[in-house]
XYZ file of C-alpha atoms in Angstrom:
609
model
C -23.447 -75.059 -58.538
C -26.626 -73.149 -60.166
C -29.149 -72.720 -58.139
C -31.518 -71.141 -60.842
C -35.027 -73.134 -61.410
C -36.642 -71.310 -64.397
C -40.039 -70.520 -65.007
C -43.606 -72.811 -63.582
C -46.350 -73.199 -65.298
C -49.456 -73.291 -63.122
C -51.199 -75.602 -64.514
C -49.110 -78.145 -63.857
C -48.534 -77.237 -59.994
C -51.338 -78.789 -58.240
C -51.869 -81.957 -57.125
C -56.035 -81.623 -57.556
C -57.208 -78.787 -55.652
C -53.917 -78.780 -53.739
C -50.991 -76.464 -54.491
C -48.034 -78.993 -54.420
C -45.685 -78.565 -50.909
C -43.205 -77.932 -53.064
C -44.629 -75.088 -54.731
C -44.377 -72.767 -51.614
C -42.455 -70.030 -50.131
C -41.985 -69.159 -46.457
C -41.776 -65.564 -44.834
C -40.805 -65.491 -41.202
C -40.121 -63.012 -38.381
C -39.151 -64.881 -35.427
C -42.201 -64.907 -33.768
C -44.324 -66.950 -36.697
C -44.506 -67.773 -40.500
C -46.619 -68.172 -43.353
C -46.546 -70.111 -46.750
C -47.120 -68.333 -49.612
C -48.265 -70.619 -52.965
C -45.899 -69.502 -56.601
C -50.021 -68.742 -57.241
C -49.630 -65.709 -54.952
C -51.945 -67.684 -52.194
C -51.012 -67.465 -48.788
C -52.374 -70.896 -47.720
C -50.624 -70.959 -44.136
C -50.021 -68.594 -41.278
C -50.917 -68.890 -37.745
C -51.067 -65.317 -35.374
C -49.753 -64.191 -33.624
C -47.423 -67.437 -32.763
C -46.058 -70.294 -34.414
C -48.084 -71.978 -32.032
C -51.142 -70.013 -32.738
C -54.290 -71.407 -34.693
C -53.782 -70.830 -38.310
C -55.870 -67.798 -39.928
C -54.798 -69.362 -43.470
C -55.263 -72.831 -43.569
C -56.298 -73.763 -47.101
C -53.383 -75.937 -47.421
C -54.964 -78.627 -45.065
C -58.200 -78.228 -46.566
C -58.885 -76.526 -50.116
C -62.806 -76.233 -50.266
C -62.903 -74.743 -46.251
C -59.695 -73.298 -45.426
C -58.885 -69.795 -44.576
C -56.282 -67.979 -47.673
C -55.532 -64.540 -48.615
C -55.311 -64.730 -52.738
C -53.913 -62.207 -55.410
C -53.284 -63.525 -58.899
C -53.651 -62.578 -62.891
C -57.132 -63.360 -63.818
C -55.251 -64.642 -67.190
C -53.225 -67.751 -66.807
C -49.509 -66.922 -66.835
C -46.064 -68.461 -65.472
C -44.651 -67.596 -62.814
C -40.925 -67.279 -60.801
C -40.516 -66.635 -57.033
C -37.734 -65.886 -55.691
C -36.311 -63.730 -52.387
C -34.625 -60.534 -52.122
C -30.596 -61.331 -51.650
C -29.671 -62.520 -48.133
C -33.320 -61.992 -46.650
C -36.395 -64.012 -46.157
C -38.463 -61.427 -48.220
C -40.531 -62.952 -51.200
C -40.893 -61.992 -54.856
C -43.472 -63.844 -56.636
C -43.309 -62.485 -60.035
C -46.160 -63.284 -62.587
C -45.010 -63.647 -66.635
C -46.414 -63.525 -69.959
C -45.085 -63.227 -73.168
C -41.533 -62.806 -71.394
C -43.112 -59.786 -69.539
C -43.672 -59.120 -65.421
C -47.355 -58.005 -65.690
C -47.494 -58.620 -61.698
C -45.385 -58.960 -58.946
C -46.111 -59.567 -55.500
C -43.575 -58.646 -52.520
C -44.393 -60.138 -49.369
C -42.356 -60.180 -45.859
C -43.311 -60.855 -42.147
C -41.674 -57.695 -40.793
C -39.189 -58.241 -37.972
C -38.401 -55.795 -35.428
C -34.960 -55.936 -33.401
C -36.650 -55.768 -30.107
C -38.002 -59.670 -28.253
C -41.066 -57.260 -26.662
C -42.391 -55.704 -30.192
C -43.653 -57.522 -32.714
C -46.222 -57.120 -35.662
C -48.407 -59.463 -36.472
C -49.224 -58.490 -39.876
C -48.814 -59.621 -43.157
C -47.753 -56.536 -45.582
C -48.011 -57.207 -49.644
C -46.789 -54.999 -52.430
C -48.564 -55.341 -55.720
C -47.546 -53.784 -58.544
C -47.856 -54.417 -62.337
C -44.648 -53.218 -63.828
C -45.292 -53.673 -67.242
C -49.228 -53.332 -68.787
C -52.381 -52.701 -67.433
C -53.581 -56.297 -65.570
C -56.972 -57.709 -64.272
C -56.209 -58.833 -61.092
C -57.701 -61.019 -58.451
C -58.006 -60.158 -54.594
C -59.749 -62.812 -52.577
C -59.516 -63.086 -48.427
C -61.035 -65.382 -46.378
C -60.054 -65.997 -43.100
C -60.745 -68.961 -41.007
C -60.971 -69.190 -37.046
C -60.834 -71.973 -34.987
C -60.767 -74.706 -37.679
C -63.730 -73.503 -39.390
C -66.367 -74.042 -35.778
C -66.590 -70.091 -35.381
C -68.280 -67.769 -37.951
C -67.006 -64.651 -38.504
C -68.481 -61.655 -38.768
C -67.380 -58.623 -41.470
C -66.838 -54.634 -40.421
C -65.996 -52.825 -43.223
C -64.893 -49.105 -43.036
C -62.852 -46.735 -45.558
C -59.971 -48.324 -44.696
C -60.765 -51.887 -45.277
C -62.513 -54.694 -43.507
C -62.351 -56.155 -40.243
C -63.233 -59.894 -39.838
C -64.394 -60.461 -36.079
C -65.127 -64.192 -34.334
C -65.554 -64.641 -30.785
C -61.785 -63.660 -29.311
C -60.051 -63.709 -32.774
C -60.264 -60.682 -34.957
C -57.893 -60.059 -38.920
C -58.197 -57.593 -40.899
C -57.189 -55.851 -44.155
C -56.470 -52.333 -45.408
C -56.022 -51.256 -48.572
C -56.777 -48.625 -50.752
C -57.672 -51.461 -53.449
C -61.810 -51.134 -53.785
C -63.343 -54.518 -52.384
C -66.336 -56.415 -51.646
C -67.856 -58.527 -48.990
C -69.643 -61.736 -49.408
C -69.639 -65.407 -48.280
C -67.616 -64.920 -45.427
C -64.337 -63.458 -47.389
C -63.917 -59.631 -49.381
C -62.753 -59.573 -53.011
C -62.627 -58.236 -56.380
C -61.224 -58.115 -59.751
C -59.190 -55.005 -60.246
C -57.897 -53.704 -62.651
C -54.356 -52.340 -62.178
C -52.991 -50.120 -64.756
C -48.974 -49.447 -66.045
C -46.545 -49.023 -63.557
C -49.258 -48.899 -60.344
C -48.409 -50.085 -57.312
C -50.277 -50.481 -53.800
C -49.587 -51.895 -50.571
C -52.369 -54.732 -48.388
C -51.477 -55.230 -44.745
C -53.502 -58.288 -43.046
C -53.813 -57.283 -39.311
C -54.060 -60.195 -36.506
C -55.836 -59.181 -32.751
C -56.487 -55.407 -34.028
C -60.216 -53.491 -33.358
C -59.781 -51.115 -35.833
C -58.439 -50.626 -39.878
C -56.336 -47.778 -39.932
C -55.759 -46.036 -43.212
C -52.800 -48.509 -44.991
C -50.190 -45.744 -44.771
C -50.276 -45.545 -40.750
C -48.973 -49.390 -41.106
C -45.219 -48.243 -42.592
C -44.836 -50.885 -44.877
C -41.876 -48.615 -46.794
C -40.328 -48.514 -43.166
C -41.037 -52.050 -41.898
C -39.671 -53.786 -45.198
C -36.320 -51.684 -44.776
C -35.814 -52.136 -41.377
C -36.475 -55.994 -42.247
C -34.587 -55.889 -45.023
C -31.298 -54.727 -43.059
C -32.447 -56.933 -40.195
C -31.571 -59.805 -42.279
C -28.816 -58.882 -43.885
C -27.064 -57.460 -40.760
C -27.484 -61.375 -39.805
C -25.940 -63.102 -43.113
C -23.179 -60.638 -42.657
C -22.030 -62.649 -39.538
C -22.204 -66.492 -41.888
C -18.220 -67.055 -42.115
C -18.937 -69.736 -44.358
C -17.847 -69.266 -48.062
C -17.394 -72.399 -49.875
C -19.134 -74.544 -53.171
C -22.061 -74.450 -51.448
C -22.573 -71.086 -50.466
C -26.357 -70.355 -51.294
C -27.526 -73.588 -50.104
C -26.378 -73.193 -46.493
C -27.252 -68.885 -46.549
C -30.596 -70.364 -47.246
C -30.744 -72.689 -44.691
C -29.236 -70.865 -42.351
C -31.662 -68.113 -42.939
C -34.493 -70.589 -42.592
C -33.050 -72.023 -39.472
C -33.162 -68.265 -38.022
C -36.766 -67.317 -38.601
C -37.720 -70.561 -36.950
C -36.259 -69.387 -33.211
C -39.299 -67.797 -31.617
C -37.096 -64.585 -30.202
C -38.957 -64.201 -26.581
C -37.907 -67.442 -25.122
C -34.919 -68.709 -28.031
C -36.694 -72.009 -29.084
C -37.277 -72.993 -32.090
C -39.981 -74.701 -33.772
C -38.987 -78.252 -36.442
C -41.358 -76.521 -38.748
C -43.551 -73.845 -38.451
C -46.514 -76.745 -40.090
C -48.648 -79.006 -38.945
C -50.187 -82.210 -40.365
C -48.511 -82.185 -43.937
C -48.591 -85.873 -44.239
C -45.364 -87.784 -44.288
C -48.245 -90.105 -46.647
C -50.784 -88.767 -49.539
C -53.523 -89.805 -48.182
C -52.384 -91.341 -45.012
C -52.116 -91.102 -41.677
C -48.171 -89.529 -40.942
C -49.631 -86.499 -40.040
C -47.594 -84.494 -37.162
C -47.914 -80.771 -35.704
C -44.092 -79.810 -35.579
C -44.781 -76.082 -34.047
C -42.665 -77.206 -31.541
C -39.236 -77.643 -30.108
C -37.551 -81.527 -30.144
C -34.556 -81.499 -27.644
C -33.184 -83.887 -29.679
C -32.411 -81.593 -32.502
C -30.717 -79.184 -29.691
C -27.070 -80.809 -31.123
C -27.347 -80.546 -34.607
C -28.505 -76.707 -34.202
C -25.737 -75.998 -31.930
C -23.080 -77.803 -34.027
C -24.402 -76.083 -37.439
C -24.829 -72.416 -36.138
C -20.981 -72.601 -34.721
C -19.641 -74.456 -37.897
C -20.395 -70.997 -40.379
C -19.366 -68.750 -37.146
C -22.547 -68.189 -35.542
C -21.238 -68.645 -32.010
C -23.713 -66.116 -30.506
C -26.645 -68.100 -31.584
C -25.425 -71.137 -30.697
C -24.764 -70.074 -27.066
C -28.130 -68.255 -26.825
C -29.333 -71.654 -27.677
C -27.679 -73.461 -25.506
C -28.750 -71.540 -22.480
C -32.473 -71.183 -23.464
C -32.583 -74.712 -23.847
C -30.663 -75.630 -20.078
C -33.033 -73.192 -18.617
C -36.228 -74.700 -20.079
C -35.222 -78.156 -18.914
C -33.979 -77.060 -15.395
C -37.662 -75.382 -14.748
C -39.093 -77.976 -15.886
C -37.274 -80.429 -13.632
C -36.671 -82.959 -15.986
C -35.855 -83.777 -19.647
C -38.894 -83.823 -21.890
C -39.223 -84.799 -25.447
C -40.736 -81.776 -26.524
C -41.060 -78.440 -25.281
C -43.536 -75.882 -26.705
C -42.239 -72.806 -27.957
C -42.980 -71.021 -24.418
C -40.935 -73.774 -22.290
C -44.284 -75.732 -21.657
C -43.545 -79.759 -21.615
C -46.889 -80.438 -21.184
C -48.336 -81.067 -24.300
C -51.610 -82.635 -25.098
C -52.662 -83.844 -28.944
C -55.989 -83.691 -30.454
C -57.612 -83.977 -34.146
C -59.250 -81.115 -35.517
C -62.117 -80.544 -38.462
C -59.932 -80.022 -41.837
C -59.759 -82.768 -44.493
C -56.159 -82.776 -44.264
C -53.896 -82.130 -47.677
C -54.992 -84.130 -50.055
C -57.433 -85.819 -47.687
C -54.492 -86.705 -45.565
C -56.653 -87.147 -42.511
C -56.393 -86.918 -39.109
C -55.058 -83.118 -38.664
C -53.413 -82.846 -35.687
C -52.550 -80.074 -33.431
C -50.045 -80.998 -30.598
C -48.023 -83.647 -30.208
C -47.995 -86.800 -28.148
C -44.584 -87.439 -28.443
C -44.471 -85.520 -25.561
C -45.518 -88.402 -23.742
C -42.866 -90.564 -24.762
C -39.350 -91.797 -23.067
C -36.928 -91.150 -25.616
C -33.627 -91.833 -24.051
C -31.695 -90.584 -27.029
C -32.738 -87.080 -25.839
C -30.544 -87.096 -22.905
C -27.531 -88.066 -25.017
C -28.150 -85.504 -27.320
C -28.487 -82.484 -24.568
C -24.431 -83.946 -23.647
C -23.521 -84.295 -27.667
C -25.014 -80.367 -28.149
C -22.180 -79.250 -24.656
C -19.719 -81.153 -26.319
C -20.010 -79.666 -30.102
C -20.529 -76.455 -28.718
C -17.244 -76.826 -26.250
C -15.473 -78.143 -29.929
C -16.745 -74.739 -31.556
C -15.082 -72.936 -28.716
C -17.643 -72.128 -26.905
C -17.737 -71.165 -22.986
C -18.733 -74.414 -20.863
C -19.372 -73.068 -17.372
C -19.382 -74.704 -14.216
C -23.008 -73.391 -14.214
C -23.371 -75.780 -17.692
C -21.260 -78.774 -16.154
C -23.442 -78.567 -13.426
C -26.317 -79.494 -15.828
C -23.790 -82.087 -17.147
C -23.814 -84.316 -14.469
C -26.996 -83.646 -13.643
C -28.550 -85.377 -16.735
C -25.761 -88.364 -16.352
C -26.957 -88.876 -12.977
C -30.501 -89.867 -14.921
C -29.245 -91.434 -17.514
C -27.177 -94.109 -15.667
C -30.098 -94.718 -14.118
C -32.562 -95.014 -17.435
C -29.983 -95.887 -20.254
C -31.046 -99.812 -19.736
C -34.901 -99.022 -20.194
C -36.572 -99.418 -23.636
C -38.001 -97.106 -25.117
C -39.683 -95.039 -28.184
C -36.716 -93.636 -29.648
C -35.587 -91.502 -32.617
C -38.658 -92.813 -34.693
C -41.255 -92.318 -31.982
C -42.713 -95.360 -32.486
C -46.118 -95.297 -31.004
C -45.564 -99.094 -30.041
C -44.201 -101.186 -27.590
C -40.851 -99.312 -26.163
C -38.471 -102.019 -27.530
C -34.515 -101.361 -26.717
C -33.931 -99.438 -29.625
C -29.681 -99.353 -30.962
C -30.234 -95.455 -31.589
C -30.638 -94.856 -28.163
C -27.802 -97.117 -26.606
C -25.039 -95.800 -29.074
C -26.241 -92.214 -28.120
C -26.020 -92.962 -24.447
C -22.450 -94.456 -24.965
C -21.573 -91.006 -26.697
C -22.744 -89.106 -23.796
C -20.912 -90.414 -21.352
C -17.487 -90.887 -23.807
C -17.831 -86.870 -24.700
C -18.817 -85.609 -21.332
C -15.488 -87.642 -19.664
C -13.401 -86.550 -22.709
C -15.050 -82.466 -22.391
C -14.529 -82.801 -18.845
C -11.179 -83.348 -18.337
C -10.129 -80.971 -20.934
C -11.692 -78.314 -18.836
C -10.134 -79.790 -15.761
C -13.476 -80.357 -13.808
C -14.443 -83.088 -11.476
C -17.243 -85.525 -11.814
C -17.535 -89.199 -10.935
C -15.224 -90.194 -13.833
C -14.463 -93.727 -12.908
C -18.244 -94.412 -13.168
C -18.605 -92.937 -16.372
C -15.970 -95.125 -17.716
C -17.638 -97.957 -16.374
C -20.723 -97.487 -17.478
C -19.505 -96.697 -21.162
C -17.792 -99.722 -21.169
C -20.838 -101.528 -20.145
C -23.177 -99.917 -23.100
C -20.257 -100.343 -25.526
C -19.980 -104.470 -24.952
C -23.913 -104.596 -24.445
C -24.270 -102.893 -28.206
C -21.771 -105.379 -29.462
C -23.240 -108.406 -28.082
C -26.994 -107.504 -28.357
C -26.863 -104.566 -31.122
C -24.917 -106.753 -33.351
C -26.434 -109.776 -35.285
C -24.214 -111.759 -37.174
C -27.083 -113.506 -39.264
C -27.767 -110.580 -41.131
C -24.031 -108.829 -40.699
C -25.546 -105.430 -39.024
C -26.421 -103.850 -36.513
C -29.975 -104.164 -35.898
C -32.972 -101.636 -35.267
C -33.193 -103.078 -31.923
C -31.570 -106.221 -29.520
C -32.780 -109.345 -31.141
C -34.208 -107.829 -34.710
C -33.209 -109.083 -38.217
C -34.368 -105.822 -39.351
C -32.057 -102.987 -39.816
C -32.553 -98.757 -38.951
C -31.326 -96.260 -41.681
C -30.414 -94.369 -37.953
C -27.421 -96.892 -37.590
C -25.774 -94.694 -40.431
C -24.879 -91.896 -37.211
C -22.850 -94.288 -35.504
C -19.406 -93.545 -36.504
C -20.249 -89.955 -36.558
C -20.583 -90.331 -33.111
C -17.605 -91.953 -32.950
C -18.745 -95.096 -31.556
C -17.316 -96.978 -34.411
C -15.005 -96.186 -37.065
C -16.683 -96.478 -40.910
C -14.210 -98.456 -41.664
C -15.019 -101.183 -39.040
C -16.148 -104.513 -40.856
C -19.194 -104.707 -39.069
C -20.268 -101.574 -39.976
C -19.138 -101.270 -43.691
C -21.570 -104.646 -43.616
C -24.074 -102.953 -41.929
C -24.362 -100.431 -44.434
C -24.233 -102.669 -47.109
C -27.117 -103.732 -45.872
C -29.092 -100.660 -45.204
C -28.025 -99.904 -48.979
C -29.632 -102.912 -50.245
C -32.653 -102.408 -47.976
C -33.823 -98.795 -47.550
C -31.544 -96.512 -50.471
C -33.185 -95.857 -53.601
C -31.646 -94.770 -57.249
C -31.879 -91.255 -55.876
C -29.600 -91.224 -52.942
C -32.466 -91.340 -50.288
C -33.094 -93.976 -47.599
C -36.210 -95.260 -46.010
C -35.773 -95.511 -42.009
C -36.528 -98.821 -41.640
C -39.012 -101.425 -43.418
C -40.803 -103.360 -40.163
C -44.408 -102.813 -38.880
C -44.505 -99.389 -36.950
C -48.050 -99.770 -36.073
C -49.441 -96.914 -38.868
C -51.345 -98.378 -41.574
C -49.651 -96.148 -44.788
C -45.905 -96.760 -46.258
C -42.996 -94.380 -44.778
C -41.025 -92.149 -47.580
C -37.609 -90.942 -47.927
C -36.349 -89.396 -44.712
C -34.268 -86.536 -45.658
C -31.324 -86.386 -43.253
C -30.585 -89.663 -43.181
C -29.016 -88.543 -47.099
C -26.633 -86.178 -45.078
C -25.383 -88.849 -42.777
C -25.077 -91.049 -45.128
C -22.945 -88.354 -47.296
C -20.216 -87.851 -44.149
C -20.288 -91.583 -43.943
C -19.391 -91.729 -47.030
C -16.645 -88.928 -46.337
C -15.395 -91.194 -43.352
C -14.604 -93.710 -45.796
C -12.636 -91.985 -47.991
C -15.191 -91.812 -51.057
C -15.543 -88.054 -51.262
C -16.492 -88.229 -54.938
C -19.026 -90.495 -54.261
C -20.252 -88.127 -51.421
C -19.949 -84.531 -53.404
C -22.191 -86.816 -56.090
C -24.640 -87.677 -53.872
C -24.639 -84.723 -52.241
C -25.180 -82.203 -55.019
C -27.837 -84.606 -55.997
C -29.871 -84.246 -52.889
C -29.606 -80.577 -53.125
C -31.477 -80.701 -56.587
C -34.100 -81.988 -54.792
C -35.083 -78.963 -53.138
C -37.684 -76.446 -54.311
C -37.282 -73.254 -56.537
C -35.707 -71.479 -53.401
C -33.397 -74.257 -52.104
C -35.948 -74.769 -49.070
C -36.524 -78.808 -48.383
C -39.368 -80.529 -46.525
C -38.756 -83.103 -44.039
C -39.299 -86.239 -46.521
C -39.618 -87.279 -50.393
C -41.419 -89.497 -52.268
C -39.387 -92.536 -52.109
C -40.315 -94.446 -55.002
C -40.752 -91.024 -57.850
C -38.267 -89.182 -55.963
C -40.420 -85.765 -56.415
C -43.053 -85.210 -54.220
C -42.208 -82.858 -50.866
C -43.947 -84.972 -47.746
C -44.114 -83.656 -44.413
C -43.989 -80.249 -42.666
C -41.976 -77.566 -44.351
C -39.872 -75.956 -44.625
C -37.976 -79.011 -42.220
C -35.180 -77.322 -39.575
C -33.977 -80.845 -39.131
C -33.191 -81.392 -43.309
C -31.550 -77.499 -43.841
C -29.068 -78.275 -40.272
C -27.925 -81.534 -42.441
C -27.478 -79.372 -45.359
C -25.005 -76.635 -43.429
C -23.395 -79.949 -41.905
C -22.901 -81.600 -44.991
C -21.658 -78.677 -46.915
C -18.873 -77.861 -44.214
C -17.934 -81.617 -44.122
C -17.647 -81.895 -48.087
C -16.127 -78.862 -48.630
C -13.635 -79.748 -45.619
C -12.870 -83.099 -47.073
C -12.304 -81.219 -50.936
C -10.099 -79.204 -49.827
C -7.968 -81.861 -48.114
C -7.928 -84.110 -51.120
C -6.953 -81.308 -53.099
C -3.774 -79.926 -51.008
């Protein structure tokens, strides 16, 4: 399907003083990322670390945020794109049918876990006329409580604040003032120059000693020496490189985990409170990654994975929710001093989800062995071990309530998610087990999944309403419901669950395909919106019951949905069906993309043999 977007015109890509989500790109090198605006702003990027305070951070507040601008002085339109199989932007900047400016930005990447550059390196050049052009930096440290002090040599300026130092070199003439450099420039036919913005540096070295010409080919093949490896080749094919080259820039290479989104506090709400820092690693997510990397032959990844994730839980002694990007499961949450996008307030940096029992987590760490094991992947006795280690704590904790999926911030309630996923832990680990021919306490394992199955189906189960409920003794029901026979813990075709999802259709779906996760209180003041993934479930439910048309339809609609460059937040407006919400670009939403794909195209090619 096309994948082409056209032309923007940027006056119509603002919401107020706000660039829309949706009108962003993302550069990454494994170690962080930044945002970069169709405008040419870069409006997010934290150094040296995902998990770093933000440098640019205009995007959570427009009148005090740090950014790093180039742009026509004239109004044009504008297309962004990326180089083929790479994460290397082109923002290109049109008039009259003409490039008068492109920009060229990249992260650069190095092959090596121990070197990295934390730099930002643009190429401007204006390929077609002479263009007045606008330069504007302005960092910001510490949330905007630390004023920053300006160097300037011949090479460009340094901007210096207590421990936290950026710079810029260029050979583009600038001026200081107001706590930022700029300058309109004019750039004349067929000129070109690079700017570098330097994190933690001392000193602006003439622009050449930074090797831009080296760094973007060595990134460049970097990439593309990665894409090479994607087996996948089906309908879908530039929707899942995408992802998949999303997914990859979000590992942090030193320690192999990756971040949900490399954003924090882009509200789930306009205006509300849904605001979440997701710079960090959700265990939970450690089966979908696993399953999707090995589905389009990325075994190596997957098993990397795998392992960085066992060894960050065994050091830590005990399964947490979260894990920082450095293995740390203590994590604290506080607000900081930014209005928030859109006056989305509070900004948040942390996350106390890390305080949480989710029990689903454990479930999930046995559901990422198993799909791995599926993929053909190497399950140790080293990885068993681990196996039995976190069903000896879940036979013990499976009975608890808890927060759950949704991390409801609430009384811990007995939540269905969590039962059905402790069910499929202990029905895959007995079924991966004796595959492999190792011993574990099998008999109890098959008692206890019996017991969670017929508690599910006496408590989970409410015959009132015909569904499976969000939780024992509810009337409500949980768009999450839609992963139970994916788990296989039901088949789709069960009568209780085609009337459960009857009932989620009627209750949470919208015209567009999307679904709500649920409707009761959560204890937040603001509405929820359209949870992305819960569209890809839905899609292989949909493939479970034998409607593949119906699922390629809804599918293909979802991916129109994205943004120019097939890159998807973590929700949508649920009632306009337009507006990115939440952190982006979303890991969780591009895994049920390459899942989806794989599963459609799977299911096409059956119905057509």
């Amino acid at each position: 399907m096309s994948t082409y977007r056209g032309l923007y015109d940027l006056r119509e890509a603002y919401n107020l003083d706000y660039l829309k989500i949706a009108n962003h790109g993302f550069i990454v090198n494994n170690r962080t990322a930044a945002l970069v605006g169709i405008d040419g702003t870069v409006d997010w990027a934290c150094f040296p670390n995902f998990n770093s305070n933000p440098v640019f951070d205009s995007i959570l507040d427009s009148k005090n945020g740090g950014y790093f601008k180039t742009k026509p002085v004239k109004e044009c339109s504008v297309n962004q794109y990326y180089e083929e199989s790479t994460n290397i932007l082109i923002t290109e900047f049109i008039e009259d049918g003409h490039v008068i400016l492109r920009l060229t930005d990249f992260l650069p990447v190095s092959w090596y876990s121990t070197i990295t550059f934390p730099e930002i390196h643009r190429f401007i050049e204006a390929p077609y006329s002479d263009v007045d052009i606008l330069l504007d930096l302005k960092p910001d440290f510490n949330f905007g409580s630390s004023h920053a002090k300006i160097h300037e040599n011949r090479h460009g300026y340094l901007f210096s604040s207590e421990n936290s130092t950026l710079g810029i070199s260029t050979n583009l003439k600038l001026q200081k003032g107001d706590g930022r450099v700029y300058n309109q420039i004019t750039m004349k036919k067929d000129e070109y120059e690079w700017v570098v913005i330097l994190s933690g540096i001392r000193q602006i070295g003439n622009v050449k000693q930074y090797g831009s010409y080296d760094r973007i080919d060595e990134t460049r093949k970097y990439w593309r020496t990665w894409t090479d490896k994607i087996n996948y080749s089906g309908l879908y094919y530039d929707y899942v490189l995408r992802s998949a080259l999303t997914l990859k820039g979000l590992f942090y290479e030193p320690t192999g985990m990756m971040v949900a989104a490399p954003t924090t506090s882009l509200p789930e709400t306009l205006g509300g409170e849904r605001n979440w820092d997701y710079r960090y690693t959700w265990i939970r997510d450690t089966a979908y990654v696993i399953e999707s990397l090995s589905l389009i032959g990325l075994k190596d990844e997957a098993t990397k994975f795998l392992y960085d994730i066992m060894s960050t839980v065994q050091r830590d002694g005990k399964v947490k929710t979260i894990y920082s990007i450095n293995g740390d499961g203590q994590i604290g949450e506080e607000t900081v001093n930014l209005s928030g996008y859109m006056n989305s307030s509070p900004v948040r940096i942390g996350n106390k989800a890390s305080e949480q029992l989710q029990i689903d987590q454990y479930g999930s760490i046995v559901d990422a062995v198993f799909r791995f094991q599926e993929a053909g992947g190497l399950v140790t006795t080293y990885l068993w071990d681990f196996i039995i280690e976190i069903l000896d704590t879940l036979k013990e904790i499976w009975k608890y309530p808890d927060s759950s999926i949704w991390e409801f911030r609430s009384e811990p309630k007995h939540y269905l998610y969590s039962k059905f996923i402790s069910w499929t832990a202990f029905h895959r680990a007995i079924k991966m087990g004796k595959a492999l021919g190792y011993s574990a306490p099998y008999i109890e394992w098959h008692r206890i999944e019996n017991e969670i199955r017929a508690e599910i189906m006496e408590k989970g189960y409410n015959p009132a309403v015909k569904a499976f409920t969000q939780y024992y003794g509810s009337d409500q029901v949980d768009a999450s419901v839609l992963r139970m026979p994916l788990t296989g813990f039901i088949s789709a075709g069960d009568p209780r669950f085609v009337s459960t999802l009857a009932k989620v259709e009627h209750d949470l779906k919208n015209p567009c395909e999307m679904f709500l996760r649920y409707l009761n209180d959560d204890g937040l003041k603001d509405h929820d919106n359209a949870f992305l993934l819960l569209s890809f479930w839905y899609i292989e439910d949909l493939i479970l019951l034998g409607r593949v048309k119906d699922a390629k339809a809804t599918f293909e609609n979802i991916l129109r949905h994205s943004n120019h460059l097939m890159l998807f937040s973590e929700e949508i407006d649920f009632h306009g069906c337009e507006e990115m919400l939440g952190n982006f670009p979303q890991a969780i939403t591009h895994l049920g993309v390459i899942r989806a794909a794989i599963k459609l195209d799977n299911a096409l090619r059956k119905k057509s043999s």
